Amino acid sequence: MEDSLSTIDDIDSLKTFVSKKYYYLGQNKQQEISRLIFEIAKREKVGFSSVFDQLPPPPSRFSFIKSYLLERRYPLLHQNGVKISQTFCDVDINPYFRVNLATKPIISPKQFFIEESVLSAETVQRIRDKFPNSTFTTIASYHEYVKKKAFTIADYNKRLENFFIIREKFDFYKHCPCSNNSASCGYFVMNLGSGCPYECTYCFLQNYINSPGIVLPANIEDFFTVFRNLKKDMRLGSGELTDSLAFDHITEYSPKIVHFFRQYPKSTFEFKTKSNNVRLLTSTPGAKNIIISWSLNPQKLIYAAEYFTASLEERLEAAQACAAAGYRVAFHFDPIICYRGWETDYEALINAVFDKIDSNTIAWLSLGTLRISPQLKKIIENRFPENALLDEELLTGFDGKLRYPAAVRSFIYTTMTARIRKNSKGVPVYLCMEERKVHGDTHLSLKHETKRNTLVF
């Protein structure tokens, strides 16, 4: 194999070489070999030939070839005697799908598609005033529009060009969709749109490439009416399919949400964000049942995997401002990413939080480790071909997602909790989308009681 075979642009040549050398193996086995060679070369930052030249020669059995590749691809797991039995999909990367990370996008949509039923809504008129140079097109319904064509990763990459302003009719509130077989925290989601302006390498929203743009509901008052009729106190928040505050300067919904849920002090509403877009929130008197939360990672990971989001310093400054305005704040160390030196970096992150934020204003902290579906893995490879996240030793977990092994996750959680407890003995800490066994191993109960509040997860 030529030394030039060392980049993602050479994948077709790699596959051709594998098929010629291991001509006696079936297509699926050849694909597995190509996939593992690709991942090893990327992880070790070497050319494909550096891997290929050390492979067992033909006519070696496939099991022997794969065993060698697995040992090299997962050295730590192999060293610890972890058996790897999963199969590996084909590698297929199209340079056309790569994200442009050179310039931070400006939220200035080319087109707004407005459902007929919300043409007279206050939100629509406000958007027309804010974006006078955009094109506005009336559509019968969002669902009818999107089913007319299939959308690809390329369309997803251009999602900020098109906004859809709709009337939400059904999914006002729903249980947080925990991973299969994970322990539920009893959280409810207020579905205030879908789509996000940020480019986080690991984001599961990339799986939702069947949408050609950002979707925002215009009928916020209907959400309030439905909640009144539920006659049920709950812990809920926005931020499942979108960032809670990234578009707040467009919708101006946050003051209305604060005003409404102030009337329901036994319910807790949470805004989840990676932004520092809190101007409207901080101009509205806070309430203790309104939580403003941030997903946090060390700054080096924000640079490398959370493109176009607010910096760590900006997020913590925004949290300080919200606490000063009378809100409680929360932080989600999620996804925690394991790499050489992670313990030092995350300890510094935890210390930075408690240095800047009074622990009495922190409602809770959550912990979660990197997890991605097999489908998402292929999308990440196409959109972020130079990513380092997928170089880690991830295996199919209890819920079918690629995760660190349970023992590694438990070690991460106990390490993080110990660092947190050095700073605060009372702040509630819980695990997100994790199996019950790990809850037990880490002694992080689903129910956490403190003198300040009782949280049932």
CSV table of C-alpha atoms in Angstrom, one decimal:
chain,number,residue,atom,x,y,z
A,1,MET,CA,0.0,0.0,0.0
A,2,GLU,CA,1.3,3.5,-0.9
A,3,ASP,CA,2.1,5.8,2.0
A,4,SER,CA,-0.2,8.3,0.5
A,5,LEU,CA,-3.2,6.3,1.7
A,6,SER,CA,-3.5,8.2,5.0
A,7,THR,CA,-6.5,10.5,4.9
A,8,ILE,CA,-10.3,10.2,4.7
A,9,ASP,CA,-10.0,11.0,1.0
A,10,ASP,CA,-8.3,7.6,0.5
A,11,ILE,CA,-11.1,5.5,1.9
A,12,ASP,CA,-12.1,4.1,-1.5
A,13,SER,CA,-8.6,3.1,-2.2
A,14,LEU,CA,-8.4,1.5,1.2
A,15,LYS,CA,-11.5,-0.6,0.4
A,16,THR,CA,-10.1,-1.6,-2.9
A,17,PHE,CA,-6.9,-2.7,-1.4
A,18,VAL,CA,-8.7,-4.7,1.3
A,19,SER,CA,-10.9,-6.4,-1.3
A,20,LYS,CA,-7.9,-7.4,-3.4
A,21,LYS,CA,-5.8,-8.7,-0.5
A,22,TYR,CA,-8.6,-10.5,1.3
A,23,TYR,CA,-10.4,-11.6,-1.9
A,24,TYR,CA,-11.4,-14.8,-0.2
A,25,LEU,CA,-13.5,-13.1,2.5
A,26,GLY,CA,-17.1,-11.9,2.0
A,27,GLN,CA,-18.1,-8.3,1.6
A,28,ASN,CA,-19.3,-7.8,5.2
A,29,LYS,CA,-16.0,-9.1,6.6
A,30,GLN,CA,-14.0,-6.9,4.2
A,31,GLN,CA,-16.1,-3.9,5.4
A,32,GLU,CA,-15.3,-4.7,9.0
A,33,ILE,CA,-11.6,-4.9,8.2
A,34,SER,CA,-11.7,-1.5,6.3
A,35,ARG,CA,-13.6,0.1,9.2
A,36,LEU,CA,-11.2,-1.0,11.8
A,37,ILE,CA,-8.1,0.0,9.8
A,38,PHE,CA,-9.7,3.4,9.3
A,39,GLU,CA,-10.4,3.9,13.0
A,40,ILE,CA,-6.9,2.7,14.0
A,41,ALA,CA,-5.2,5.0,11.6
A,42,LYS,CA,-7.3,8.0,12.6
A,43,ARG,CA,-6.8,7.2,16.3
A,44,GLU,CA,-3.0,6.7,16.0
A,45,LYS,CA,-2.6,9.5,13.5
A,46,VAL,CA,-0.8,7.3,11.0
A,47,GLY,CA,-1.3,6.3,7.4
A,48,PHE,CA,-3.5,3.3,6.5
A,49,SER,CA,-0.4,1.6,5.3
A,50,SER,CA,1.1,1.6,8.8
A,51,VAL,CA,-1.8,-0.6,9.9
A,52,PHE,CA,-2.2,-2.6,6.8
A,53,ASP,CA,1.4,-3.7,6.6
A,54,GLN,CA,1.2,-5.3,10.0
A,55,LEU,CA,-1.9,-7.3,9.3
A,56,PRO,CA,-1.9,-11.1,9.2
A,57,PRO,CA,-1.2,-12.1,5.6
A,58,PRO,CA,-3.7,-14.0,3.5
A,59,PRO,CA,-5.1,-16.6,3.7
A,60,SER,CA,-5.4,-15.9,7.4
A,61,ARG,CA,-8.8,-16.6,8.9
A,62,PHE,CA,-11.1,-13.6,9.5
A,63,SER,CA,-11.3,-14.2,13.2
A,64,PHE,CA,-7.5,-14.0,13.5
A,65,ILE,CA,-7.4,-10.7,11.4
A,66,LYS,CA,-10.2,-9.1,13.4
A,67,SER,CA,-8.6,-10.2,16.7
A,68,TYR,CA,-5.4,-8.3,15.8
A,69,LEU,CA,-7.3,-5.2,14.7
A,70,LEU,CA,-9.5,-5.2,17.9
A,71,GLU,CA,-6.5,-5.4,20.1
A,72,ARG,CA,-4.9,-2.4,18.4
A,73,ARG,CA,-8.2,-0.4,18.2
A,74,TYR,CA,-9.1,-1.0,21.9
A,75,PRO,CA,-5.8,-1.3,23.7
A,76,LEU,CA,-7.0,-0.4,27.2
A,77,LEU,CA,-10.1,-2.6,27.0
A,78,HIS,CA,-7.9,-5.5,25.7
A,79,GLN,CA,-5.5,-4.9,28.6
A,80,ASN,CA,-8.3,-5.1,31.1
A,81,GLY,CA,-9.7,-8.3,29.5
A,82,VAL,CA,-12.9,-6.8,28.1
A,83,LYS,CA,-14.3,-9.0,25.4
A,84,ILE,CA,-15.4,-7.1,22.3
A,85,SER,CA,-18.0,-9.1,20.3
A,86,GLN,CA,-19.8,-6.4,18.2
A,87,THR,CA,-19.7,-6.1,14.4
A,88,PHE,CA,-18.5,-3.0,12.6
A,89,CYS,CA,-20.4,-1.1,9.9
A,90,ASP,CA,-18.9,0.1,6.6
A,91,VAL,CA,-17.1,3.4,6.6
A,92,ASP,CA,-18.5,5.9,4.1
A,93,ILE,CA,-17.5,9.6,4.2
A,94,ASN,CA,-18.6,12.2,1.8
A,95,PRO,CA,-16.5,15.4,1.9
A,96,TYR,CA,-19.5,17.4,0.6
A,97,PHE,CA,-21.2,16.9,4.1
A,98,ARG,CA,-18.4,18.5,6.1
A,99,VAL,CA,-19.5,21.4,8.3
A,100,ASN,CA,-18.0,24.8,7.6
A,101,LEU,CA,-16.4,25.7,10.9
A,102,ALA,CA,-14.3,28.7,9.6
A,103,THR,CA,-16.9,31.4,10.3
A,104,LYS,CA,-19.5,31.6,13.1
A,105,PRO,CA,-22.9,31.8,11.5
A,106,ILE,CA,-25.1,34.8,12.0
A,107,ILE,CA,-28.7,34.1,12.7
A,108,SER,CA,-30.3,35.9,9.8
A,109,PRO,CA,-32.6,33.5,8.0
A,110,LYS,CA,-33.1,33.8,4.2
A,111,GLN,CA,-36.6,32.5,4.4
A,112,PHE,CA,-39.4,32.2,6.9
A,113,PHE,CA,-42.1,29.7,6.2
A,114,ILE,CA,-45.3,30.6,8.1
A,115,GLU,CA,-48.2,28.3,8.6
A,116,GLU,CA,-51.5,29.8,7.6
A,117,SER,CA,-53.0,29.3,11.0
A,118,VAL,CA,-50.4,31.6,12.7
A,119,LEU,CA,-50.2,34.5,10.2
A,120,SER,CA,-51.8,36.9,12.6
A,121,ALA,CA,-49.8,35.8,15.6
A,122,GLU,CA,-47.9,38.4,17.6
A,123,THR,CA,-44.7,36.3,17.3
A,124,VAL,CA,-45.0,36.4,13.5
A,125,GLN,CA,-45.4,40.1,13.3
A,126,ARG,CA,-42.4,40.6,15.7
A,127,ILE,CA,-40.3,38.3,13.4
A,128,ARG,CA,-41.3,40.3,10.3
A,129,ASP,CA,-40.1,43.5,12.1
A,130,LYS,CA,-36.8,41.9,13.1
A,131,PHE,CA,-36.0,40.5,9.7
A,132,PRO,CA,-37.3,42.9,7.1
A,133,ASN,CA,-34.9,41.6,4.4
A,134,SER,CA,-36.0,38.0,4.7
A,135,THR,CA,-38.4,36.3,2.4
A,136,PHE,CA,-41.7,35.2,4.0
A,137,THR,CA,-43.7,32.4,2.4
A,138,THR,CA,-47.1,31.1,3.6
A,139,ILE,CA,-47.5,27.3,3.8
A,140,ALA,CA,-50.5,25.1,4.7
A,141,SER,CA,-48.6,23.1,7.3
A,142,TYR,CA,-45.0,22.3,8.1
A,143,HIS,CA,-45.6,18.5,8.0
A,144,GLU,CA,-47.1,18.7,4.5
A,145,TYR,CA,-44.2,20.8,3.3
A,146,VAL,CA,-41.4,18.5,4.6
A,147,LYS,CA,-42.9,15.3,3.4
A,148,LYS,CA,-42.6,16.5,-0.2
A,149,LYS,CA,-38.9,15.7,-0.4
A,150,ALA,CA,-36.2,13.8,1.4
A,151,PHE,CA,-33.5,15.9,3.2
A,152,THR,CA,-29.9,15.1,3.6
A,153,ILE,CA,-26.9,16.1,5.8
A,154,ALA,CA,-26.3,18.9,3.3
A,155,ASP,CA,-29.7,20.4,4.1
A,156,TYR,CA,-29.1,20.1,7.8
A,157,ASN,CA,-25.8,22.0,7.4
A,158,LYS,CA,-27.9,24.9,6.0
A,159,ARG,CA,-30.7,24.8,8.5
A,160,LEU,CA,-30.2,28.4,9.7
A,161,GLU,CA,-31.2,29.6,6.3
A,162,ASN,CA,-34.8,28.5,6.8
A,163,PHE,CA,-37.1,29.0,9.7
A,164,PHE,CA,-40.6,27.5,10.0
A,165,ILE,CA,-43.1,29.2,12.3
A,166,ILE,CA,-45.8,26.8,13.2
A,167,ARG,CA,-48.8,26.2,15.4
A,168,GLU,CA,-48.0,23.4,17.8
A,169,LYS,CA,-51.1,21.2,18.2
A,170,PHE,CA,-50.1,18.0,20.0
A,171,ASP,CA,-46.6,17.7,21.6
A,172,PHE,CA,-47.0,20.5,24.2
A,173,TYR,CA,-45.6,18.4,27.1
A,174,LYS,CA,-44.1,14.9,27.2
A,175,HIS,CA,-42.0,12.7,29.4
A,176,CYS,CA,-38.3,13.1,28.8
A,177,PRO,CA,-37.4,10.3,26.4
A,178,CYS,CA,-34.8,8.4,28.4
A,179,SER,CA,-32.6,5.9,26.7
A,180,ASN,CA,-33.9,2.4,26.7
A,181,ASN,CA,-33.4,0.6,30.0
A,182,SER,CA,-32.1,3.8,31.7
A,183,ALA,CA,-33.4,5.1,35.0
A,184,SER,CA,-36.0,7.8,34.6
A,185,CYS,CA,-35.6,11.1,36.4
A,186,GLY,CA,-39.3,12.0,36.0
A,187,TYR,CA,-38.6,15.0,33.9
A,188,PHE,CA,-41.1,16.5,31.4
A,189,VAL,CA,-40.2,18.4,28.3
A,190,MET,CA,-42.0,21.5,27.0
A,191,ASN,CA,-41.5,21.3,23.2
A,192,LEU,CA,-40.7,24.8,22.2
A,193,GLY,CA,-39.4,24.0,18.8
A,194,SER,CA,-36.6,22.0,17.2
A,195,GLY,CA,-33.2,22.8,15.7
A,196,CYS,CA,-30.1,24.6,17.1
A,197,PRO,CA,-27.6,27.1,15.8
A,198,TYR,CA,-24.6,25.5,17.4
A,199,GLU,CA,-22.4,22.8,16.1
A,200,CYS,CA,-21.6,20.4,18.9
A,201,THR,CA,-19.8,17.4,17.5
A,202,TYR,CA,-21.7,14.9,19.6
A,203,CYS,CA,-25.2,16.4,19.4
A,204,PHE,CA,-28.0,13.9,18.8
A,205,LEU,CA,-30.0,16.5,16.9
A,206,GLN,CA,-27.8,15.6,13.9
A,207,ASN,CA,-29.9,12.5,13.6
A,208,TYR,CA,-32.8,14.7,12.7
A,209,ILE,CA,-31.7,15.5,9.2
A,210,ASN,CA,-35.2,15.1,7.9
A,211,SER,CA,-35.9,18.7,8.7
A,212,PRO,CA,-34.8,21.5,6.4
A,213,GLY,CA,-34.7,24.3,9.0
A,214,ILE,CA,-35.4,25.6,12.5
A,215,VAL,CA,-38.9,25.1,13.7
A,216,LEU,CA,-40.5,27.5,16.3
A,217,PRO,CA,-44.1,27.5,17.6
A,218,ALA,CA,-45.9,30.8,17.5
A,219,ASN,CA,-48.7,29.8,19.9
A,220,ILE,CA,-46.9,30.1,23.3
A,221,GLU,CA,-50.2,30.9,25.0
A,222,ASP,CA,-51.6,27.5,24.0
A,223,PHE,CA,-48.8,25.8,26.0
A,224,PHE,CA,-49.9,27.7,29.1
A,225,THR,CA,-53.5,26.7,28.5
A,226,VAL,CA,-52.6,23.1,28.2
A,227,PHE,CA,-50.5,23.3,31.4
A,228,ARG,CA,-53.4,24.9,33.4
A,229,ASN,CA,-55.7,22.1,32.2
A,230,LEU,CA,-53.2,19.4,33.3
A,231,LYS,CA,-53.7,20.5,36.9
A,232,LYS,CA,-50.4,18.7,37.8
A,233,ASP,CA,-47.2,20.0,39.4
A,234,MET,CA,-44.1,18.8,37.6
A,235,ARG,CA,-40.4,19.3,37.0
A,236,LEU,CA,-40.1,20.3,33.4
A,237,GLY,CA,-38.1,22.4,30.9
A,238,SER,CA,-37.4,23.2,27.3
A,239,GLY,CA,-34.1,22.3,25.6
A,240,GLU,CA,-34.6,18.8,24.4
A,241,LEU,CA,-34.8,19.5,20.6
A,242,THR,CA,-33.4,23.0,20.7
A,243,ASP,CA,-31.3,25.3,22.9
A,244,SER,CA,-33.7,27.0,25.4
A,245,LEU,CA,-32.2,30.5,24.9
A,246,ALA,CA,-30.4,30.5,21.6
A,247,PHE,CA,-33.4,32.0,19.8
A,248,ASP,CA,-34.9,33.9,22.7
A,249,HIS,CA,-34.0,37.3,21.2
A,250,ILE,CA,-36.3,36.3,18.3
A,251,THR,CA,-39.2,34.7,20.1
A,252,GLU,CA,-39.0,36.7,23.3
A,253,TYR,CA,-40.6,33.9,25.1
A,254,SER,CA,-38.5,33.7,28.3
A,255,PRO,CA,-40.2,36.6,30.2
A,256,LYS,CA,-43.7,35.1,29.4
A,257,ILE,CA,-42.6,31.7,30.6
A,258,VAL,CA,-41.1,33.1,33.8
A,259,HIS,CA,-44.3,35.1,34.5
A,260,PHE,CA,-46.5,32.1,33.9
A,261,PHE,CA,-44.6,29.5,36.0
A,262,ARG,CA,-44.2,32.0,38.8
A,263,GLN,CA,-47.8,31.3,39.5
A,264,TYR,CA,-47.0,27.6,40.0
A,265,PRO,CA,-44.4,27.5,42.7
A,266,LYS,CA,-44.7,23.8,43.3
A,267,SER,CA,-43.6,23.2,39.7
A,268,THR,CA,-40.1,23.8,38.5
A,269,PHE,CA,-39.2,25.1,35.0
A,270,GLU,CA,-35.7,24.8,33.6
A,271,PHE,CA,-34.1,26.7,30.7
A,272,LYS,CA,-31.2,24.6,29.3
A,273,THR,CA,-28.6,26.4,27.2
A,274,LYS,CA,-25.0,26.7,26.0
A,275,SER,CA,-25.5,30.4,25.2
A,276,ASN,CA,-25.1,33.6,27.2
A,277,ASN,CA,-28.3,35.0,25.7
A,278,VAL,CA,-29.9,36.0,29.0
A,279,ARG,CA,-30.6,39.7,28.5
A,280,LEU,CA,-34.4,39.2,28.5
A,281,LEU,CA,-34.2,36.8,31.5
A,282,THR,CA,-32.1,39.2,33.6
A,283,SER,CA,-34.5,42.1,32.8
A,284,THR,CA,-37.3,40.0,34.3
A,285,PRO,CA,-37.5,39.5,38.1
A,286,GLY,CA,-36.5,35.9,38.9
A,287,ALA,CA,-38.3,33.2,40.7
A,288,LYS,CA,-36.9,30.4,42.8
A,289,ASN,CA,-38.9,27.7,40.8
A,290,ILE,CA,-37.3,29.0,37.6
A,291,ILE,CA,-33.9,27.3,36.9
A,292,ILE,CA,-31.4,28.5,34.3
A,293,SER,CA,-28.9,25.8,33.5
A,294,TRP,CA,-25.8,25.4,31.4
A,295,SER,CA,-24.1,22.4,29.9
A,296,LEU,CA,-20.5,22.6,30.8
A,297,ASN,CA,-17.2,21.2,29.6
A,298,PRO,CA,-13.6,22.3,30.0
A,299,GLN,CA,-12.7,25.1,27.7
A,300,LYS,CA,-10.4,22.9,25.6
A,301,LEU,CA,-13.5,20.7,24.7
A,302,ILE,CA,-15.7,23.8,24.0
A,303,TYR,CA,-13.0,24.8,21.5
A,304,ALA,CA,-12.7,21.3,20.0
A,305,ALA,CA,-16.3,20.0,20.1
A,306,GLU,CA,-18.8,22.7,20.9
A,307,TYR,CA,-18.4,25.1,18.0
A,308,PHE,CA,-20.0,28.6,18.0
A,309,THR,CA,-21.3,28.2,21.6
A,310,ALA,CA,-20.6,30.6,24.4
A,311,SER,CA,-17.2,30.2,26.1
A,312,LEU,CA,-16.9,28.7,29.6
A,313,GLU,CA,-16.3,32.2,31.0
A,314,GLU,CA,-19.3,33.6,29.2
A,315,ARG,CA,-21.6,30.8,30.5
A,316,LEU,CA,-20.4,31.3,34.1
A,317,GLU,CA,-20.8,35.1,33.8
A,318,ALA,CA,-24.4,34.6,32.4
A,319,ALA,CA,-25.1,32.3,35.4
A,320,GLN,CA,-23.8,34.9,37.8
A,321,ALA,CA,-26.2,37.5,36.2
A,322,CYS,CA,-29.1,35.1,36.4
A,323,ALA,CA,-28.5,34.3,40.0
A,324,ALA,CA,-28.2,38.1,40.8
A,325,ALA,CA,-31.6,38.5,39.1
A,326,GLY,CA,-33.2,36.1,41.5
A,327,TYR,CA,-33.1,32.8,39.6
A,328,ARG,CA,-31.6,29.6,40.7
A,329,VAL,CA,-29.1,28.0,38.4
A,330,ALA,CA,-28.0,24.5,37.5
A,331,PHE,CA,-25.1,22.9,35.6
A,332,HIS,CA,-25.0,19.7,33.5
A,333,PHE,CA,-21.6,18.1,33.2
A,334,ASP,CA,-22.8,16.3,30.2
A,335,PRO,CA,-21.3,14.8,28.1
A,336,ILE,CA,-18.2,14.1,30.2
A,337,ILE,CA,-15.5,13.0,27.7
A,338,CYS,CA,-12.7,10.8,28.8
A,339,TYR,CA,-9.3,11.6,27.5
A,340,ARG,CA,-5.7,11.8,28.8
A,341,GLY,CA,-5.8,14.5,31.5
A,342,TRP,CA,-9.6,14.6,31.8
A,343,GLU,CA,-9.5,14.4,35.7
A,344,THR,CA,-7.3,17.5,36.0
A,345,ASP,CA,-9.4,19.5,33.5
A,346,TYR,CA,-12.8,18.5,35.0
A,347,GLU,CA,-11.5,19.2,38.5
A,348,ALA,CA,-10.5,22.7,37.4
A,349,LEU,CA,-14.0,23.1,35.8
A,350,ILE,CA,-15.8,22.1,39.0
A,351,ASN,CA,-13.6,24.5,41.0
A,352,ALA,CA,-14.3,27.3,38.5
A,353,VAL,CA,-18.1,26.8,39.0
A,354,PHE,CA,-17.9,27.0,42.8
A,355,ASP,CA,-15.5,29.9,42.7
A,356,LYS,CA,-17.9,32.0,40.6
A,357,ILE,CA,-21.3,30.7,41.7
A,358,ASP,CA,-22.7,30.7,45.3
A,359,SER,CA,-23.6,27.1,46.0
A,360,ASN,CA,-26.8,28.3,47.7
A,361,THR,CA,-28.1,29.4,44.3
A,362,ILE,CA,-27.4,26.0,42.6
A,363,ALA,CA,-30.5,23.9,42.3
A,364,TRP,CA,-28.7,20.8,41.1
A,365,LEU,CA,-25.9,19.3,39.1
A,366,SER,CA,-26.1,16.4,36.7
A,367,LEU,CA,-23.5,14.0,35.3
A,368,GLY,CA,-23.6,12.1,32.1
A,369,THR,CA,-21.0,10.5,29.9
A,370,LEU,CA,-20.5,10.6,26.1
A,371,ARG,CA,-23.2,8.4,24.3
A,372,ILE,CA,-24.0,8.2,20.7
A,373,SER,CA,-26.1,6.0,18.5
A,374,PRO,CA,-24.5,4.0,15.7
A,375,GLN,CA,-26.4,6.1,13.2
A,376,LEU,CA,-25.1,9.3,14.8
A,377,LYS,CA,-21.5,8.0,14.6
A,378,LYS,CA,-21.7,7.9,10.8
A,379,ILE,CA,-23.1,11.4,10.7
A,380,ILE,CA,-20.4,12.7,12.9
A,381,GLU,CA,-17.7,11.2,10.7
A,382,ASN,CA,-19.2,13.0,7.7
A,383,ARG,CA,-19.9,16.3,9.3
A,384,PHE,CA,-16.7,16.4,11.5
A,385,PRO,CA,-14.2,14.1,9.9
A,386,GLU,CA,-11.3,15.4,12.1
A,387,ASN,CA,-13.2,14.8,15.3
A,388,ALA,CA,-11.3,13.1,18.2
A,389,LEU,CA,-14.4,12.0,20.1
A,390,LEU,CA,-14.9,8.8,18.1
A,391,ASP,CA,-11.2,7.8,18.7
A,392,GLU,CA,-12.1,6.8,22.2
A,393,GLU,CA,-12.8,3.2,23.2
A,394,LEU,CA,-16.7,3.2,23.0
A,395,LEU,CA,-18.7,0.0,22.9
A,396,THR,CA,-22.4,-0.8,22.4
A,397,GLY,CA,-24.0,-0.2,25.8
A,398,PHE,CA,-27.2,-1.3,27.6
A,399,ASP,CA,-29.3,1.0,25.5
A,400,GLY,CA,-27.7,0.2,22.1
A,401,LYS,CA,-25.7,3.4,22.1
A,402,LEU,CA,-21.9,3.6,22.0
A,403,ARG,CA,-20.6,4.3,25.5
A,404,TYR,CA,-17.6,3.9,27.7
A,405,PRO,CA,-17.8,0.6,29.5
A,406,ALA,CA,-19.9,0.6,32.8
A,407,ALA,CA,-16.8,0.4,35.0
A,408,VAL,CA,-15.2,3.4,33.3
A,409,ARG,CA,-18.5,5.4,33.6
A,410,SER,CA,-18.8,4.5,37.3
A,411,PHE,CA,-15.2,5.7,37.9
A,412,ILE,CA,-15.9,8.9,36.1
A,413,TYR,CA,-19.0,9.6,38.2
A,414,THR,CA,-17.5,8.8,41.5
A,415,THR,CA,-14.4,10.9,40.6
A,416,MET,CA,-16.7,13.9,39.6
A,417,THR,CA,-18.9,13.5,42.7
A,418,ALA,CA,-15.9,13.5,45.0
A,419,ARG,CA,-14.6,16.7,43.4
A,420,ILE,CA,-18.1,18.3,43.7
A,421,ARG,CA,-18.3,17.3,47.4
A,422,LYS,CA,-15.0,19.0,48.2
A,423,ASN,CA,-16.8,22.2,47.2
A,424,SER,CA,-20.3,21.5,48.5
A,425,LYS,CA,-21.8,18.8,50.6
A,426,GLY,CA,-25.4,19.6,49.9
A,427,VAL,CA,-25.9,20.4,46.2
A,428,PRO,CA,-28.0,17.7,44.7
A,429,VAL,CA,-26.2,15.5,42.1
A,430,TYR,CA,-27.9,13.1,39.7
A,431,LEU,CA,-27.0,10.9,36.7
A,432,CYS,CA,-28.6,11.5,33.3
A,433,MET,CA,-29.6,8.6,31.0
A,434,GLU,CA,-27.8,6.0,33.0
A,435,GLU,CA,-28.6,2.4,33.9
A,436,ARG,CA,-29.8,1.5,37.4
A,437,LYS,CA,-26.7,-0.6,38.0
A,438,VAL,CA,-24.4,2.4,37.6
A,439,HIS,CA,-26.7,4.4,39.9
A,440,GLY,CA,-26.2,1.7,42.5
A,441,ASP,CA,-22.4,1.4,41.9
A,442,THR,CA,-21.9,5.1,42.4
A,443,HIS,CA,-24.4,5.5,45.3
A,444,LEU,CA,-26.1,8.3,43.4
A,445,SER,CA,-29.7,7.6,44.3
A,446,LEU,CA,-32.7,8.5,42.1
A,447,LYS,CA,-34.0,10.3,45.2
A,448,HIS,CA,-31.9,13.1,46.7
A,449,GLU,CA,-33.1,15.0,49.7
A,450,THR,CA,-31.5,18.1,51.2
A,451,LYS,CA,-32.5,20.7,53.7
A,452,ARG,CA,-33.0,23.2,50.9
A,453,ASN,CA,-35.1,21.2,48.6
A,454,THR,CA,-36.4,17.7,47.9
A,455,LEU,CA,-35.9,16.5,44.4
A,456,VAL,CA,-37.3,13.3,43.2
A,457,PHE,CA,-35.6,12.1,40.0
